[in-house]
Coordinates of C-alpha atoms in Angstrom, one line a residue:
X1039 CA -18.8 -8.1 -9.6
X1040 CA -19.4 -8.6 -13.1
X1041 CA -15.8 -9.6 -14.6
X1042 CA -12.5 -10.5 -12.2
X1043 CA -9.0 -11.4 -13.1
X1044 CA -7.2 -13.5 -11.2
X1045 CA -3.2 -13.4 -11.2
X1046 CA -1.3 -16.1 -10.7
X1047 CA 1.9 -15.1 -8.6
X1048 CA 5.6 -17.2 -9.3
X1049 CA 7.2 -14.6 -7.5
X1050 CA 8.3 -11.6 -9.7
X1051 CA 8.9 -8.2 -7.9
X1052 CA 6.2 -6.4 -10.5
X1053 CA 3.7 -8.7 -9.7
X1054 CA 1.4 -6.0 -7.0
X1055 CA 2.0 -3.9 -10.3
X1056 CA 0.1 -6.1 -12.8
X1057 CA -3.0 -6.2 -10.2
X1058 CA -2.6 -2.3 -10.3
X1059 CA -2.6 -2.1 -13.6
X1060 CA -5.8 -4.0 -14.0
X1061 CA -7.6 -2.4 -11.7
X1062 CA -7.0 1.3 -13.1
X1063 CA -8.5 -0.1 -16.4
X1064 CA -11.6 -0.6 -13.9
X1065 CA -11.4 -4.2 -13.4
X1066 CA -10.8 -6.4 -10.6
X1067 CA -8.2 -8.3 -9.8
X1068 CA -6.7 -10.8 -7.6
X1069 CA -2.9 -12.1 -6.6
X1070 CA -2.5 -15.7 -5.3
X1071 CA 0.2 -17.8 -5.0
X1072 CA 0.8 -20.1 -8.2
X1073 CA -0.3 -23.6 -6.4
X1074 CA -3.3 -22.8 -5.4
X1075 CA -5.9 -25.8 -6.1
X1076 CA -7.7 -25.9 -9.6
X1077 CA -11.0 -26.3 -7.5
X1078 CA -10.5 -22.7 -5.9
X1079 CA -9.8 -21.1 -9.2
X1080 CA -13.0 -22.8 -10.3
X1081 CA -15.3 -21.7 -7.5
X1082 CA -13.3 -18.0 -7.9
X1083 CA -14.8 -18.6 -11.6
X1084 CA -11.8 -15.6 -13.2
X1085 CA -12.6 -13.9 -16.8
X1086 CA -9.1 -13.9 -17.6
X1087 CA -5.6 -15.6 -15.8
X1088 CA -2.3 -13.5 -15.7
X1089 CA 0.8 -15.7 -15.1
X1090 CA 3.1 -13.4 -13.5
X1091 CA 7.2 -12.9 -14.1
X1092 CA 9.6 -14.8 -11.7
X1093 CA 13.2 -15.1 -11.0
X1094 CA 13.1 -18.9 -11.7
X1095 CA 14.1 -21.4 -15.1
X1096 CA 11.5 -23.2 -16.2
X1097 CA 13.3 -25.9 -16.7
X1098 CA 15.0 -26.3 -13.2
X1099 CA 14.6 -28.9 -10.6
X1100 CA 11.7 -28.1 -8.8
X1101 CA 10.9 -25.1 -10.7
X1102 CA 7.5 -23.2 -9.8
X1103 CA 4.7 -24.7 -12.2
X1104 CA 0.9 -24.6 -12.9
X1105 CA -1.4 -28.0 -13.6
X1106 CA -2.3 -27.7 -17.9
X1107 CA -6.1 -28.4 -16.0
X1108 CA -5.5 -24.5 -15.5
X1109 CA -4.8 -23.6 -19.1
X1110 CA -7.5 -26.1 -19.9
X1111 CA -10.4 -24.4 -18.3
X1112 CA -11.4 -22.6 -21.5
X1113 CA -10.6 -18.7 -19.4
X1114 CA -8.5 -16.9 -21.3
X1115 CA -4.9 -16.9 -20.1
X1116 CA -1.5 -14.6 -20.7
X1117 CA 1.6 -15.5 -19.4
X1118 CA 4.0 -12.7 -18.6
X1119 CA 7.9 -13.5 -18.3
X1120 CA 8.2 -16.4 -16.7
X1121 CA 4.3 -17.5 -17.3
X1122 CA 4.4 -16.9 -20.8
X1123 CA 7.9 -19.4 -20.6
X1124 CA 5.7 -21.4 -18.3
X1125 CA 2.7 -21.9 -20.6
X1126 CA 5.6 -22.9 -23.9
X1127 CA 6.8 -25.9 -21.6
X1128 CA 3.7 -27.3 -20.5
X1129 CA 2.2 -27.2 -23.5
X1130 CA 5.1 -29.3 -25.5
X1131 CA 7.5 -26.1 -26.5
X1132 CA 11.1 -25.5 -25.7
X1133 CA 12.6 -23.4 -23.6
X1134 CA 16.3 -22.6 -23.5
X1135 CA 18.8 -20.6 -21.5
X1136 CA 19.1 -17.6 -24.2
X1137 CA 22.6 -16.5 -25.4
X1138 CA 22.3 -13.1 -25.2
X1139 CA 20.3 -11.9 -22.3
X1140 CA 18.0 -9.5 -21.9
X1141 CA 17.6 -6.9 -19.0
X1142 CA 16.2 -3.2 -19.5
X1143 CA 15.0 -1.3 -22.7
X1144 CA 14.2 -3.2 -25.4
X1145 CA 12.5 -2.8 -28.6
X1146 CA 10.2 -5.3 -30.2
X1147 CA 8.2 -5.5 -33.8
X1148 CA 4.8 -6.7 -33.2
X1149 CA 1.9 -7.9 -35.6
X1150 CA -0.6 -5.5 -36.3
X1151 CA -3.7 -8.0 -36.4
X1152 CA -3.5 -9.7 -33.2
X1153 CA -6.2 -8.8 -30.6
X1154 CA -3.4 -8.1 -28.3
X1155 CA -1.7 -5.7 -30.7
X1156 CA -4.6 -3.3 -31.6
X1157 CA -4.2 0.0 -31.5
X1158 CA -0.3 -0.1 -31.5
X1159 CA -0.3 1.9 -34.8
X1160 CA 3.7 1.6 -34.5
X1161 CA 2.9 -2.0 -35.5
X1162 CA 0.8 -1.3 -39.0
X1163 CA 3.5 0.2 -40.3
X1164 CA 6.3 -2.3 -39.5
X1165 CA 7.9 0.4 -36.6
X1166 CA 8.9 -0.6 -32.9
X1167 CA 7.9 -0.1 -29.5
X1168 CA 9.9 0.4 -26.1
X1169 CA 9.4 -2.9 -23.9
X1170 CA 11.1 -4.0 -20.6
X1171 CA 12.8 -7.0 -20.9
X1172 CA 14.0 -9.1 -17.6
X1173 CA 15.2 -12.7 -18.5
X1174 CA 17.8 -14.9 -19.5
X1175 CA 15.8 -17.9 -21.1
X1176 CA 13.9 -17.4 -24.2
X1177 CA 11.4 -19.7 -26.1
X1178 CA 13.2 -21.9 -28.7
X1179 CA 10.5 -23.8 -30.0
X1180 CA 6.6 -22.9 -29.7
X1181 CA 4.0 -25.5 -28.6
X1182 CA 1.4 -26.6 -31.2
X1183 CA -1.0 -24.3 -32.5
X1184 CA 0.8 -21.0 -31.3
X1185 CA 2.4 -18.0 -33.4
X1186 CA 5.3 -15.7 -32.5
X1187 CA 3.4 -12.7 -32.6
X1188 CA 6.6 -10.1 -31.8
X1189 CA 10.3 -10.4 -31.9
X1190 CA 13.2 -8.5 -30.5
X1191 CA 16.6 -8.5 -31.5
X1192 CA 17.6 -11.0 -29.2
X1193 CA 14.1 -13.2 -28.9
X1194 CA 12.6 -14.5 -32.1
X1195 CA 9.7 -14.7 -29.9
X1196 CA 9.0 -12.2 -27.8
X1197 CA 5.0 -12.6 -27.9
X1198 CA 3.0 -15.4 -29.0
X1199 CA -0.3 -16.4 -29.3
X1200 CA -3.2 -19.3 -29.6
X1201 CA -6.5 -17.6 -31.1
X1202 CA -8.4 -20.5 -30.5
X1203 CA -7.2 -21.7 -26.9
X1204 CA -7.3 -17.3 -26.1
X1205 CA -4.3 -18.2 -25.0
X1206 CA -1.6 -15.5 -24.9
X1207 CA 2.3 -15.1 -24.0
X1208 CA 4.8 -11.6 -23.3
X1209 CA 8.2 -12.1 -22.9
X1210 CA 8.4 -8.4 -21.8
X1211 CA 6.4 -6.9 -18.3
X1212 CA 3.4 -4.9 -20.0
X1213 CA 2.6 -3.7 -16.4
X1214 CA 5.8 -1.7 -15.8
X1215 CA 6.2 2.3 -16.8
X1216 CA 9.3 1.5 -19.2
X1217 CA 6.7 -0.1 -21.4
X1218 CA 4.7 2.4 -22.3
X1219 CA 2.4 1.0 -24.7
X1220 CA 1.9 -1.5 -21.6
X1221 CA -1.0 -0.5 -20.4
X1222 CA -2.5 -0.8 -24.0
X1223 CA -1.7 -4.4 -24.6
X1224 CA -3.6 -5.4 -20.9
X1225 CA -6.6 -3.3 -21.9
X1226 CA -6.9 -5.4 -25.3
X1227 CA -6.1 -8.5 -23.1
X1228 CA -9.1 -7.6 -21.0
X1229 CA -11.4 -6.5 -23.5
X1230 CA -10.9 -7.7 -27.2
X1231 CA -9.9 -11.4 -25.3
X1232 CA -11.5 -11.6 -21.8
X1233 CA -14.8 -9.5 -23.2
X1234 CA -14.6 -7.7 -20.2
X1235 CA -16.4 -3.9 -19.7
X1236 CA -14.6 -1.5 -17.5
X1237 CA -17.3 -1.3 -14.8
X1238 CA -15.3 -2.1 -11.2
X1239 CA -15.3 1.5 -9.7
X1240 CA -15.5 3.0 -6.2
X1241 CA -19.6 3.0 -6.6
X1242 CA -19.8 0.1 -7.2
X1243 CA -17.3 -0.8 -4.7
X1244 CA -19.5 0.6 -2.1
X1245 CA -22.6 -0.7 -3.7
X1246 CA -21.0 -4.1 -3.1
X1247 CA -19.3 -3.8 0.1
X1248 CA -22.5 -2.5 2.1
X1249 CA -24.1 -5.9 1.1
X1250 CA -21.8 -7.9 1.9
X1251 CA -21.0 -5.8 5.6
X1252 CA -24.6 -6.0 6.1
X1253 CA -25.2 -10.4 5.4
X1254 CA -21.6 -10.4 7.4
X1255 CA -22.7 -8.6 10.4
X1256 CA -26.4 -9.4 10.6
X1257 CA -27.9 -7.9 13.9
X1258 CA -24.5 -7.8 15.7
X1259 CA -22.5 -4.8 16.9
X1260 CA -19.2 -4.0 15.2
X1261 CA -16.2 -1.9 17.1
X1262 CA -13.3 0.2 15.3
X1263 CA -10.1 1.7 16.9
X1264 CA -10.2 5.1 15.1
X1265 CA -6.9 7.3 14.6
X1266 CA -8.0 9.3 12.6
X1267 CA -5.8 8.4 9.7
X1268 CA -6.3 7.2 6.2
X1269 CA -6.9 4.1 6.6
X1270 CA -8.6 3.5 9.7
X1271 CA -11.1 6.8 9.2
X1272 CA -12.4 5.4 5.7
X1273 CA -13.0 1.8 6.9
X1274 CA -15.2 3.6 9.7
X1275 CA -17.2 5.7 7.3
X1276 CA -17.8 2.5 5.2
X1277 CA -18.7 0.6 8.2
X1278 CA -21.0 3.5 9.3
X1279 CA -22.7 3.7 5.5
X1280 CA -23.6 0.2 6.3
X1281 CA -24.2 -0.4 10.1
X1282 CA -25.3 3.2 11.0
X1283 CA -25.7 3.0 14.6
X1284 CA -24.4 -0.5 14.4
X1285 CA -20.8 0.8 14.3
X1286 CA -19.2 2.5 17.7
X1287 CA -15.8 3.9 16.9
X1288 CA -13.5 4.3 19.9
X1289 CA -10.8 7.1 19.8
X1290 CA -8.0 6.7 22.5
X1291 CA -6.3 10.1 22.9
X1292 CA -2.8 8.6 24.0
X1293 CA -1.0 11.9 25.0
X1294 CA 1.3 11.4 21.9
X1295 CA -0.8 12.9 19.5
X1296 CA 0.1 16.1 17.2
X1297 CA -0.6 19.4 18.3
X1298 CA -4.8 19.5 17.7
X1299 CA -5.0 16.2 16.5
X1300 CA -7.7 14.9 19.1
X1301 CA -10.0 18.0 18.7
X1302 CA -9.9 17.9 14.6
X1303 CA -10.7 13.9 14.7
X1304 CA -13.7 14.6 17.2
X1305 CA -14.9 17.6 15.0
X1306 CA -14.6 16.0 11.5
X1307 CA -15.9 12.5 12.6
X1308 CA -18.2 13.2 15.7
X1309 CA -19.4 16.8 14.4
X1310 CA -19.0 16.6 10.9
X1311 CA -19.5 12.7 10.4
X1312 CA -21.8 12.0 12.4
X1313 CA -20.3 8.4 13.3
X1314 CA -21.4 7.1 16.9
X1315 CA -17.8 8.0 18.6
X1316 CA -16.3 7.1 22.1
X1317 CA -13.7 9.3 23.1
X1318 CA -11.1 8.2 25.9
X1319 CA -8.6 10.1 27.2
X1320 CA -6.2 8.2 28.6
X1321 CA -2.8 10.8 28.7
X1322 CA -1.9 10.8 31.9
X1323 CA -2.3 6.6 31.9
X1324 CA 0.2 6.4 28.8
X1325 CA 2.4 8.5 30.3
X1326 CA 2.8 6.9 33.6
X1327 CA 3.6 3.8 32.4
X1328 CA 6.3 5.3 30.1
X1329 CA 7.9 7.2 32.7
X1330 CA 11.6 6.6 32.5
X1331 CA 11.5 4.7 29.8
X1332 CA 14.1 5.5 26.9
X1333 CA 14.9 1.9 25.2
X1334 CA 13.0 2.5 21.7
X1335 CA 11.1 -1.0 21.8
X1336 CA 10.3 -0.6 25.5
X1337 CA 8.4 2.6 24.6
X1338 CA 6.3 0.6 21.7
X1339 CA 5.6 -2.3 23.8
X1340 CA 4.7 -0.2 27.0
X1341 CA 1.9 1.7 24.4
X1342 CA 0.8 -1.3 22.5
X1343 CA -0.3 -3.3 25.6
X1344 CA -1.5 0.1 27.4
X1345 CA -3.6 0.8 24.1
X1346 CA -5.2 -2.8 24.1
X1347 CA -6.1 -2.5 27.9
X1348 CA -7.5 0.8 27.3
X1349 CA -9.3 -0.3 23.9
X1350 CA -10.9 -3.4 25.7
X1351 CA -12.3 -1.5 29.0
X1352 CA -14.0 1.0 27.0
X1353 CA -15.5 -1.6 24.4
X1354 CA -16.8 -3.5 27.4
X1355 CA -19.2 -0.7 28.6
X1356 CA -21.2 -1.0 24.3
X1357 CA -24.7 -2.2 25.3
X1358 CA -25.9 -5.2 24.0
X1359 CA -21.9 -6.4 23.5
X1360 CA -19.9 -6.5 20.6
X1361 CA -19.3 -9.4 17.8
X1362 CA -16.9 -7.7 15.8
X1363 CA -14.1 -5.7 15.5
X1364 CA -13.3 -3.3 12.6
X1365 CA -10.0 -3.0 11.0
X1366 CA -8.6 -0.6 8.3
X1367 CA -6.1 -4.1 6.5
X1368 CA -5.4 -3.0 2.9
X1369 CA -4.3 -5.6 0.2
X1370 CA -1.0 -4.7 0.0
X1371 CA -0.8 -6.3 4.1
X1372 CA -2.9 -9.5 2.8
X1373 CA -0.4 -9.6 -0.4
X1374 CA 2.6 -9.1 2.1
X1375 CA 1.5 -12.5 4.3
X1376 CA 1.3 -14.7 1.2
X1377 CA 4.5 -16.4 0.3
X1378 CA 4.6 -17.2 -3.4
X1379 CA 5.6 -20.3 -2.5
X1380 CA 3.2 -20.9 -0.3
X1381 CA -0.8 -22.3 -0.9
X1382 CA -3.4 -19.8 -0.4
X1383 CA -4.5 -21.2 3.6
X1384 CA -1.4 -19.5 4.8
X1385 CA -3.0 -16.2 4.5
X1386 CA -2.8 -14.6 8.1
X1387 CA -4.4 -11.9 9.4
X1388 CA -2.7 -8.7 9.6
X1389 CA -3.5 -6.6 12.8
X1390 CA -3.8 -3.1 12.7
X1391 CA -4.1 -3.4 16.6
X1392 CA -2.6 -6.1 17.7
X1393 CA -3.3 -8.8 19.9
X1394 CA -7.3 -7.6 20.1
X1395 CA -9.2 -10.0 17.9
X1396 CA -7.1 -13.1 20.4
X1397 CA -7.9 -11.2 23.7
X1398 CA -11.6 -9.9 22.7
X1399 CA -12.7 -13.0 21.1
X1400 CA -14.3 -11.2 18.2
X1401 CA -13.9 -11.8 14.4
X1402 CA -12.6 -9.6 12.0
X1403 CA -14.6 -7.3 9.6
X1404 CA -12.0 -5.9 7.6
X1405 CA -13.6 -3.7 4.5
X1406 CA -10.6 -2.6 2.8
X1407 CA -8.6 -5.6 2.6
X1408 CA -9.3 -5.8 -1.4
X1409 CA -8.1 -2.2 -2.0
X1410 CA -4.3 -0.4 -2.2
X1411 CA -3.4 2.9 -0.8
X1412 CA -4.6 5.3 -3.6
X1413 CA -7.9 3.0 -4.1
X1414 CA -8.8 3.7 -0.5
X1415 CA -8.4 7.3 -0.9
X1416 CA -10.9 7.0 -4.0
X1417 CA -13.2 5.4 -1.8
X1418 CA -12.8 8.1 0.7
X1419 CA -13.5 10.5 -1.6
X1420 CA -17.0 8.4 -2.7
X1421 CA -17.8 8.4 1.1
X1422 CA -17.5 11.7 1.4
X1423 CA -14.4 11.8 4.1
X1424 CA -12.7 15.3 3.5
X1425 CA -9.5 15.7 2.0
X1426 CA -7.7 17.0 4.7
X1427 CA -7.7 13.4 6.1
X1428 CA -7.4 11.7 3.2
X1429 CA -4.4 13.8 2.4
X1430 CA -2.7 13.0 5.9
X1431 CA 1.0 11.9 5.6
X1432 CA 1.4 8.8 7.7
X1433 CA 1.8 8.5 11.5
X1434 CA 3.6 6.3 13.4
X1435 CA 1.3 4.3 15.9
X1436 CA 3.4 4.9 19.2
X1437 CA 3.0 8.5 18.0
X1438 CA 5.3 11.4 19.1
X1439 CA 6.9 8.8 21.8
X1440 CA 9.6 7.6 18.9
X1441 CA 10.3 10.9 18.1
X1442 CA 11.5 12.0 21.1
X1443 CA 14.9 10.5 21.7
X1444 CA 15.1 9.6 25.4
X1445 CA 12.4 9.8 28.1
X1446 CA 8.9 11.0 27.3
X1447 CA 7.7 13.7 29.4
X1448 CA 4.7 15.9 29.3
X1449 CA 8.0 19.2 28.9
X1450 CA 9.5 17.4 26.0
X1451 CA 6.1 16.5 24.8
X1452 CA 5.0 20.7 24.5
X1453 CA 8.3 21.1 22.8
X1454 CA 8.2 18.4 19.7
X1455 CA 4.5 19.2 18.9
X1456 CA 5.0 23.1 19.0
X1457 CA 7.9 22.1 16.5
X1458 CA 6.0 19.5 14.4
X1459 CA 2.5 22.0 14.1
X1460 CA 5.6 24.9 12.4
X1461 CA 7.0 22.2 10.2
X1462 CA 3.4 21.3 9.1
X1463 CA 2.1 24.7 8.6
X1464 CA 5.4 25.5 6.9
X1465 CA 5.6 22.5 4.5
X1466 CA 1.9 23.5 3.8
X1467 CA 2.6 27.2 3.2
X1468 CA 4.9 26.4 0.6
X1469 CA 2.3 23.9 -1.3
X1470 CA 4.8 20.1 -0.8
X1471 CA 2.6 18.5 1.7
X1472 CA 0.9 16.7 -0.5
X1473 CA 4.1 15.6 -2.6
X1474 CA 6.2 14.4 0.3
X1475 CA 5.9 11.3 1.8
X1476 CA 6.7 12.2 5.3
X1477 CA 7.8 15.3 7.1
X1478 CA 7.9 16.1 10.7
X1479 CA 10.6 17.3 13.6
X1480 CA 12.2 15.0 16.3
X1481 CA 13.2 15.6 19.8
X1482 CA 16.7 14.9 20.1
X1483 CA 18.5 14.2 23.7
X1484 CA 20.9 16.7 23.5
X1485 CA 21.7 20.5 24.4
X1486 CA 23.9 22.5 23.0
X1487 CA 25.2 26.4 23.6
X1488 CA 23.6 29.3 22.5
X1489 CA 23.3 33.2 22.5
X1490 CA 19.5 34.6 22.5
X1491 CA 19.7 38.7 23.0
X1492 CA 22.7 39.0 25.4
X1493 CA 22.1 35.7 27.4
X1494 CA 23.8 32.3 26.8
X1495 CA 21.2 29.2 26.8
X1496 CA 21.3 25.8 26.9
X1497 CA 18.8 24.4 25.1
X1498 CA 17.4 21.3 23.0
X1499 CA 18.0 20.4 19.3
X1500 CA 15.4 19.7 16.9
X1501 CA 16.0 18.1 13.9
X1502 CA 13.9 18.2 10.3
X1503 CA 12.9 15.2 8.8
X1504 CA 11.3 14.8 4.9
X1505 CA 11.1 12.3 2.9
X1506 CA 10.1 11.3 -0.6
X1507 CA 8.7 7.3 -0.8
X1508 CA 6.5 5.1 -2.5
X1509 CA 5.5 3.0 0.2
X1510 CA 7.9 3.7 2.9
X1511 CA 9.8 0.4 2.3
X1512 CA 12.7 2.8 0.7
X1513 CA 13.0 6.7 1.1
X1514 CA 15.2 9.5 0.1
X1515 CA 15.7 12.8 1.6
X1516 CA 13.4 15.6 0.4
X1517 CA 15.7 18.5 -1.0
X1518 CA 13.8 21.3 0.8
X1519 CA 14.2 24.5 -0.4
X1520 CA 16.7 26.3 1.8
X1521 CA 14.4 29.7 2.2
X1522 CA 11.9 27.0 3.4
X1523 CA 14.5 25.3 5.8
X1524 CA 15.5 29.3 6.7
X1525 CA 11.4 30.3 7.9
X1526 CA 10.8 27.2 10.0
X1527 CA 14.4 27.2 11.8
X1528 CA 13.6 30.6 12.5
X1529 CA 10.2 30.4 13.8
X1530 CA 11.2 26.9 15.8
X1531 CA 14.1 28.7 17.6
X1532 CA 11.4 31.9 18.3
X1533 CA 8.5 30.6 19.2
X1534 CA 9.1 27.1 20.8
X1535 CA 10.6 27.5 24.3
X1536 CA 13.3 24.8 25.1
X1537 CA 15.0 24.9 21.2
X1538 CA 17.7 26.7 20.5
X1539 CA 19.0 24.9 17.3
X1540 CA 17.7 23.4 13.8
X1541 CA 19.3 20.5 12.4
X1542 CA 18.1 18.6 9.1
X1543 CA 18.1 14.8 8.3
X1544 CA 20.0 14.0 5.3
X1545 CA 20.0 10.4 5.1
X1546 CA 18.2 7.9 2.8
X1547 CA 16.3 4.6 3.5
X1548 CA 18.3 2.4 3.6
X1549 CA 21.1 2.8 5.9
X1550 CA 18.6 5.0 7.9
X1551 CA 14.8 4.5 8.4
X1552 CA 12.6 7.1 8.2
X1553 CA 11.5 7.1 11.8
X1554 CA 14.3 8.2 14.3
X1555 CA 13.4 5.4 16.6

């Protein structure tokens, strides 16, 4: 890896977005919390240090705060928000609580000849630029050596800057989309400043990540759980570019899967793939030990202990043994177990199955754990995975059991994924897969009346569900288009046995989740 950057987290809600930002300039980045020790930001030897935003003074009691050994080490440094606030008080400046404060769209005059100004051409001729502001303090004095290289109409200085320390400060967030010359002043941060070249890419990503698979491994074995989504699929082709036959993947067909889902993952990845694949079906076990069963939690715990049993016997019977196990972590679950507050040791683990590394003895391989969502699709798309499964809206891992309201059976099982294939094919037909987050039916545990030719029936409900989300934490209801709603109530009351009516979800995330259970 030729250049990183390493970000420097006090707890602002845009920090995930700064290391995005960098990384779609094609450098890599880091987040870790604010204390970690000087001697691990030395061995992590960074090209540049962002100090990210927070919701903290600087000049509170016990107020988050960086060693000067850090601003001392000669990197390059900017301070965003909070760090750029940060870097003023350490280094002998004053900051105040600001009279006026600043929260939204702002506008700030900038000077054209600073390093982190090029290219602004708003700036050579004396015009503004739309920032984001989000603070209440504001720097009343700068530390020596410094220059207020922008201003707003409420902060004197709303930049500033120390060409010979490379040392840089932004009272706005650069990283957000309301500043949309943002983007702009990071790429001169990394490039005029740090010196850096744009060269991290998914190539070289892979480039890297086989070597280091391969001294990881050595001659052991390595085992995935394949679903035969996103995530999980394009660790395992990784793994596979690497290990070759060094890689089994095991696919447990729980009975809860979509209508066709086992037979496309065993023809794109057994077939099409070629990855060394163990198929186990295990419907009828899953299924036993949910008969029943309707508590929502029940049903999850009943298939997460029935899918580690199942995953453990089969990885038993590999020859030769096993000495690790494969997971599909991203970066956004390592970011997720770091408190900002906390020191860098407390990162945990995240299990994508869980409970198997502590029952199996095995330690964790986990090749995406540096990467977000829309990296790892890149990096399927280098690999070679096709796009209908890099495209795949997510799936819960109980699968179709919390979407059936009530007791699972193998009745009520035909029914929701006869529904769910004419929603899919549906939402397809009409070109919005791809755009919605989510969409899918649900099994509801109620009957209502109705008239089919000249009988009465007493049938099942099936409600709609589409959402729009960024990462599922919040969600809104997808405004379908009613001719759309119109062709797959019609074909679900036609051609699924057992439904008579079509409801549709109209609730939001929050109060609702997305999932019905």
């Amino acid at each position: 890896m030729e250049g990183k950057i390493l970000i420097l987290d006090f707890g602002s809600q845009y920090t995930m977005l700064i290391a995005r930002r960098v990384r779609e300039l094609k450098v890599y980045s880091e987040i870790h919390p604010y204390n970690v020790d000087i001697s691990f930001i030395r061995e992590f030897r960074p090209s540049g240090i962002i100090l990210s935003g927070g919701p903290a003074s600087v000049y509170d009691e016990g107020a988050p705060a960086i060693s000067r050994d850090v601003i001392a080490l000669g990197v390059p440094v900017l301070g965003i928000c909070y760090g750029m606030q940060l870097i003023a008080s350490l280094l002998g400046g004053k900051v105040a609580k600001s009279s006026e404060r600043e929260y939204g769209i702002a506008s700030i005059r900038g000077e054209w000849g600073d390093p982190l100004f090029l290219g602004i051409e708003e700036f050579r001729h004396n015009m503004t630029i739309q920032v984001w502001m989000s603070h209440g303090d504001r720097i009343e004095e700068l530390p020596k050596g410094f220059t207020s290289i922008a201003r707003s109409p409420n902060s004197p200085i709303a930049a500033m800057s120390d060409h010979e320390k490379t040392v840089y400060g932004v009272q706005f967030h650069p990283e957000v989309a309301h500043t949309p010359k943002g983007k702009e002043i990071l790429a001169n941060f990394l490039f005029r400043v740090c010196a850096l070249s744009p060269s991290w890419t998914m190539h070289s990503f892979v480039e890297a990540s086989v070597r280091r698979i391969r001294e990881t491994v050595g001659n052991e074995h390595v085992v995935l759980g394949l679903s035969g989504g996103v995530d999980s699929s394009v660790a395992a082709v990784l793994l596979h570019r690497a290990l070759g036959d060094g890689l089994t993947c095991i696919f447990v067909n729980n009975g809860l899967l979509r209508k066709g889902e086992a037979e496309e993952v065993l023809d794109t990845f057994r077939r099409g793939i070629g990855l060394h694949l163990e198929y186990v079906d295990a419907s009828e076990r899953f299924l036993a030990a949910l008969k029943d069963n309707e508590d929502p939690e029940k049903k999850r715990k009943i298939i997460g202990e029935m899918f580690v049993r199942v995953f453990e016997e089969a990885a038993r019977k590999i020859p030769g043994g096993v000495g690790f196990l494969g997971q599909g972590t991203l970066y956004p679950d390592v970011i997720e177990s770091v408190s900002f507050k906390g020191p860098s040791a407390t990162i945990k683990t995240h299990h994508n199955v869980g409970g198997l590394p502590e029952k199996m003895h095995l330690k964790l391989i986990e090749p995406l754990r540096e990467l977000f969502k829309d990296e790892v699709r890149e990096l399927g798309r280098e690999l070679g995975v096709p796009d209908h499964i890099l495209e795949r809206q997510p799936f819960p891992g109980p699968g179709l059991a919390v979407r059936i309201i009530g007791p699972v059976t193998e009745d009520r099982l035909r029914i929701l994924r006869d529904a769910d294939a004419i929603v899919d094919e549906e939402v397809r037909a009409a070109g919005l897969y791809e755009s919605i987050w989510q969409s899918f039916a649900v099994l509801l545990p109620v009957k209502t009346v109705g008239v089919m030719g000249d009988f009465r029936t007493y049938e099942n409900v099936a409600a709609i569900r589409a959402v729009q989300s960024q990462d599922g934490m919040t969600a809104d209801w997808v405004r379908l288009p009613y001719d759309l709603l119109q062709r797959i109530s019609t074909r679900i009351i036609n051609e699924v046995k057992g439904v008579n009516r079509v409801v549709y979800d109209v609730s939001s995330k929050p109060p609702s989740t997305i999932e019905w259970e």
